[in-house]
Tab-separated table of C-alpha atoms in Angstrom:
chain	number	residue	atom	x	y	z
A	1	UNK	CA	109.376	84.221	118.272
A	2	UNK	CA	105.983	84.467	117.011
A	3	UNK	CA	105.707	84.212	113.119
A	4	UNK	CA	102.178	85.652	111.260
A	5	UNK	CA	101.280	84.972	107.959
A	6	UNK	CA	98.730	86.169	106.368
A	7	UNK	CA	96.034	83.894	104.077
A	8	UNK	CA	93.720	86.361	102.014
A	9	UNK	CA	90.694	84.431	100.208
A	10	UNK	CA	87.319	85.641	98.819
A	11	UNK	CA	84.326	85.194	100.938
A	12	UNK	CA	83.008	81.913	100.154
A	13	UNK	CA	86.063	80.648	99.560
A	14	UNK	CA	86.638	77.984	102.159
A	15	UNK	CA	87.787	80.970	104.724
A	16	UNK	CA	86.307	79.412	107.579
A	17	UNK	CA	86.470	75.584	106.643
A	18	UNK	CA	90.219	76.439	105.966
A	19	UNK	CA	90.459	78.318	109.583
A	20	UNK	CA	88.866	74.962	111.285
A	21	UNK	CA	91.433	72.455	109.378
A	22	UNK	CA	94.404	74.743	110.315
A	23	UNK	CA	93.318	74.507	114.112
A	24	UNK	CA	93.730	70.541	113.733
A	25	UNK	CA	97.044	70.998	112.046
A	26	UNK	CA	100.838	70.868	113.545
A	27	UNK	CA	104.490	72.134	112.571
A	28	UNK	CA	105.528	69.232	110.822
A	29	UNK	CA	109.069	69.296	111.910
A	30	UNK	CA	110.631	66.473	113.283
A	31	UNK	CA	113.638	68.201	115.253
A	32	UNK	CA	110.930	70.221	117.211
A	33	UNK	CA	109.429	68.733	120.662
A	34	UNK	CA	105.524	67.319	121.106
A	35	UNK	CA	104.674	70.684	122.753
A	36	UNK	CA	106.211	72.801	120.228
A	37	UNK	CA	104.332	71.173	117.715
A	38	UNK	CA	100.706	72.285	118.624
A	39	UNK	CA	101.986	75.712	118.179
A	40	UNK	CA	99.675	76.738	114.903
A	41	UNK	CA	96.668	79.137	115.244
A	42	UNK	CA	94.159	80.123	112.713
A	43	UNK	CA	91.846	83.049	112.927
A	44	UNK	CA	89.893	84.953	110.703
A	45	UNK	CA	89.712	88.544	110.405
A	46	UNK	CA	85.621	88.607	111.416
A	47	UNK	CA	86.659	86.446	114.828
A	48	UNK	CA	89.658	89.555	115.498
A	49	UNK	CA	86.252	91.355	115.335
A	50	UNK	CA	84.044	90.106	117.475
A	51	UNK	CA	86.825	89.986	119.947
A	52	UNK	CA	86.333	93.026	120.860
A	53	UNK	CA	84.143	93.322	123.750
A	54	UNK	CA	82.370	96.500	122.827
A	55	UNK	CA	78.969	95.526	121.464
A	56	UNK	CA	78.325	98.936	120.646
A	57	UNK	CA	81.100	99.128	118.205
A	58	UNK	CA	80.177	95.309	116.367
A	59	UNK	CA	76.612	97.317	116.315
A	60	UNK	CA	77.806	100.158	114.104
A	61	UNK	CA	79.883	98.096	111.683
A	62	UNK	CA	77.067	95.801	111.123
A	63	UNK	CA	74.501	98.748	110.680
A	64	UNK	CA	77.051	100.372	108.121
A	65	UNK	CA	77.302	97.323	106.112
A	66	UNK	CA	73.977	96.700	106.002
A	67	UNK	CA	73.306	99.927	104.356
A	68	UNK	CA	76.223	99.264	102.109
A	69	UNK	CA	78.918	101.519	103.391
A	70	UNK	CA	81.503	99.615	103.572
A	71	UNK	CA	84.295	102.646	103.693
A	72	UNK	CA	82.598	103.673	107.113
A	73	UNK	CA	82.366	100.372	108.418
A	74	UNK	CA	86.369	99.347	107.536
A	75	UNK	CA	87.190	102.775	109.054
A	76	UNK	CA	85.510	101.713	112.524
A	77	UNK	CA	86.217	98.408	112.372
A	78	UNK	CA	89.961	98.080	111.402
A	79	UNK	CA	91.854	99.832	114.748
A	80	UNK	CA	89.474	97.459	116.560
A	81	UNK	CA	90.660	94.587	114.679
A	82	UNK	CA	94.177	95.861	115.136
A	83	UNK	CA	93.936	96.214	119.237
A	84	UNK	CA	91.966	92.723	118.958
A	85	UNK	CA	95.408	91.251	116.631
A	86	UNK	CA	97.994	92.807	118.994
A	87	UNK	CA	96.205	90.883	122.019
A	88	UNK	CA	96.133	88.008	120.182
A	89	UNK	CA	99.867	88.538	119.132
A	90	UNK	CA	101.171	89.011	122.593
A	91	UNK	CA	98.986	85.931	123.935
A	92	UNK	CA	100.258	83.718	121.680
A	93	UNK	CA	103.804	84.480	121.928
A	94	UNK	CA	106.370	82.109	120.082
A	95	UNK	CA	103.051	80.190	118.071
A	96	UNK	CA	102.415	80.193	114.178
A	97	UNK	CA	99.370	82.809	113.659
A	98	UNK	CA	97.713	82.118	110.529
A	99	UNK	CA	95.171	85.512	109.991
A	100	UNK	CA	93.084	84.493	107.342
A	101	UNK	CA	90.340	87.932	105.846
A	102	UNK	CA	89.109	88.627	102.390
A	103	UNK	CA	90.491	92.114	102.708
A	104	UNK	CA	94.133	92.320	101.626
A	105	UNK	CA	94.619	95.977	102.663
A	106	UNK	CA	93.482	94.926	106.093
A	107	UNK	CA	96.666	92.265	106.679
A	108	UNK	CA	98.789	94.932	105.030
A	109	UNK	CA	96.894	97.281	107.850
A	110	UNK	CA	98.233	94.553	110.277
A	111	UNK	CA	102.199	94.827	109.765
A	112	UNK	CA	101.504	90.962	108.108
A	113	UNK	CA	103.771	90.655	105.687
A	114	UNK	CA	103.952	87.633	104.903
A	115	UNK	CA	100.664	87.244	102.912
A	116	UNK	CA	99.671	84.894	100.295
A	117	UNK	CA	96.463	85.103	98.055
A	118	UNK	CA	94.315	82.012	97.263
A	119	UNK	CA	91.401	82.065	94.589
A	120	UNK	CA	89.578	79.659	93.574
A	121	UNK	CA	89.991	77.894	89.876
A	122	UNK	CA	86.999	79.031	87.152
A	123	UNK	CA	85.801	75.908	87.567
A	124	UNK	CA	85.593	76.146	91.762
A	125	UNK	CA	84.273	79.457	91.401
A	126	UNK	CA	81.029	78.519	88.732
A	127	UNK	CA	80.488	76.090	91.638
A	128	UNK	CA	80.870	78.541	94.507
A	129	UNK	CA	78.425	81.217	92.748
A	130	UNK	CA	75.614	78.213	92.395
A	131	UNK	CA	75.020	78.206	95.921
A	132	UNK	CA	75.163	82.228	96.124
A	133	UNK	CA	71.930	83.908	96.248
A	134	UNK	CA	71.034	86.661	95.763
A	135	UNK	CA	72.580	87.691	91.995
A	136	UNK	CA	73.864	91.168	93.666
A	137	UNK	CA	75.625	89.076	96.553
A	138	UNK	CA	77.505	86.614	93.335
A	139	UNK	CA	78.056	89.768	91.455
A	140	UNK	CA	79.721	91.178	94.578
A	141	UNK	CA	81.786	88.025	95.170
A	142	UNK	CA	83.008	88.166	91.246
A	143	UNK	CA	83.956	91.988	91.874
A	144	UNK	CA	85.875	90.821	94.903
A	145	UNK	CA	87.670	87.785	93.006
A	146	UNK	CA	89.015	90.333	90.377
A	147	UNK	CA	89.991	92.766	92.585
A	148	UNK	CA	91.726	90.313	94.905
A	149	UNK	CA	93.595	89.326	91.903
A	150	UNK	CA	94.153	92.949	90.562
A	151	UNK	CA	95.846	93.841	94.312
A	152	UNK	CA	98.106	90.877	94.403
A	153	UNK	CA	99.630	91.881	91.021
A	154	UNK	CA	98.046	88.327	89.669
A	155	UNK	CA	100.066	86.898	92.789
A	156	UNK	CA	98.078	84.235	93.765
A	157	UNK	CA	97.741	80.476	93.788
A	158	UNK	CA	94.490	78.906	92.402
A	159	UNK	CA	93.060	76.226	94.269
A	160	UNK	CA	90.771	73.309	92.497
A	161	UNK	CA	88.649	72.153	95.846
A	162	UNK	CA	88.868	72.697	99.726
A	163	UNK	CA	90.606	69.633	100.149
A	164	UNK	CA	93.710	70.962	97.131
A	165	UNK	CA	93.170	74.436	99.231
A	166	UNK	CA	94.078	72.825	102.632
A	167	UNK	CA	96.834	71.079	100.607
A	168	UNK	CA	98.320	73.961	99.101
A	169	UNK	CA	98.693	75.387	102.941
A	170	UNK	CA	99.275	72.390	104.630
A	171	UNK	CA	102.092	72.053	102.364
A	172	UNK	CA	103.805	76.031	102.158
A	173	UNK	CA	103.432	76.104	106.203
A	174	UNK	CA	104.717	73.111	106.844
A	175	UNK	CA	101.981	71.378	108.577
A	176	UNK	CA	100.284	68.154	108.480
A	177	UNK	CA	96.529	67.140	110.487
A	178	UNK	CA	96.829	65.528	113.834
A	179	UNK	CA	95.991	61.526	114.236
A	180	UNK	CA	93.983	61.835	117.219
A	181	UNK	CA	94.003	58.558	118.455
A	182	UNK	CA	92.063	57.157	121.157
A	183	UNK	CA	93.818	54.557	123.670
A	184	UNK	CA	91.602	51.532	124.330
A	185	UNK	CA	90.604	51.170	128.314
C-alpha cells in the first residue's frame, strides 16, 4: 500500500535541497528486502505542477502570480496539481511519497493527512532572509513563516540547519542515505 506524507516548509526553506536528499534516502528497515527498500519518493508541489503537460495552463498561473494574484492562480493551479498527484499516486503504487509545498491547505487539498510542518529556528531564518532580495520578497517569506505557524496551531518542529532538517526527517520516516559504493574493476 502506498503511504503519503505530507512535509510543508516555507519557501526558502531547504524545500528543494530537502526533496533531492530524500531521493537518495531508503526505508531503513531491516526485515524489508533490497528492492523494497528504494521505495521512498520526494516531490514538491511546483514539480506536481509542471507535470502537467498543458503549457497553456503553467502560462496562466505564472502570469497570475506575477501580477500578484495568487487566489486566481491557486484556483487554476490546484485540480491540476491534484490530477498530476493522483498519477503520481497510482504510478507509484506500494512506495513512500513524500509531497513536500509551502502551502498547507494545498496537502490538506490532497487527502494528505499525514502532514508535518517544519520552520526554520530565528536564528536559520535571520540567515535565510540575508540572501532574500528584494525587502517585499523577505517581507513575504516572514508573512508566510507566521502564517505557516498560525495554520498548524504552533504544530511544527523547528529546524537549526539543512543538515538538522534532513535529520529531523530522516529520523520520523525512518530513512537513512544510501552508501553508493563503487566496486573496483
Amino acid at each position: 500500500k502506498t503511504h503519503v506524507s505530507g512535509l510543508c516548509l516555507i519557501s526558502k526553506g531547504g524545500k528543494t535541497t530537502l526533496q533531492n536528499s530524500l531521493n537518495k534516502m531508503v526505508l531503513n528497515n531491516d526485515a524489508l528486502s533490497k528492492k523494497d527498500k528504494s521505495k521512498v519518493f520526494a516531490v514538491d508541489s511546483d514539480s506536481l505542477l509542471r507535470l502537467h503537460s498543458d503549457v497553456e495552463t503553467i502560462k496562466k498561473v505564472l502570469s497570475f502570480r506575477l501580477e500578484g494574484n495568487e487566489t486566481m492562480a491557486k484556483v487554476i493551479e490546484r485540480p491540476v496539481i491534484k490530477e498530476s498527484y493522483e498519477k503520481l499516486i497510482k504510478s507509484y503504487d506500494g512506495w513512500r511519497i513524500i509531497v513536500l509545498s509551502s502551502d498547507l491547505a494545498l496537502l490538506e487539498y490532497l487527502g494528505i493527512s499525514d502532514i508535518a510542518v517544519l520552520l526554520p529556528s530565528n536564528t536559520l531564518f535571520k540567515e535565510i532572509l540575508k540572501s532574500v532580495e528584494p525587502e517585499s520578497e523577505k517581507e513575504r517569506i516572514n508573512d508566510d513563516r507566521i502564517l505557516l505557524a498560525e495554520q498548524s496551531e504552533n504544530k511544527y518542529t523547528s529546524y537549526n540547519s539543512i543538515e538538522h532538517l534532513e535529520d529531523i526527517v530522516s529520523a520520523n520516516f525512518r530513512l537513512k542515505k544510501v552508501q553508493i559504493i563503487r566496486s573496483q574493476i
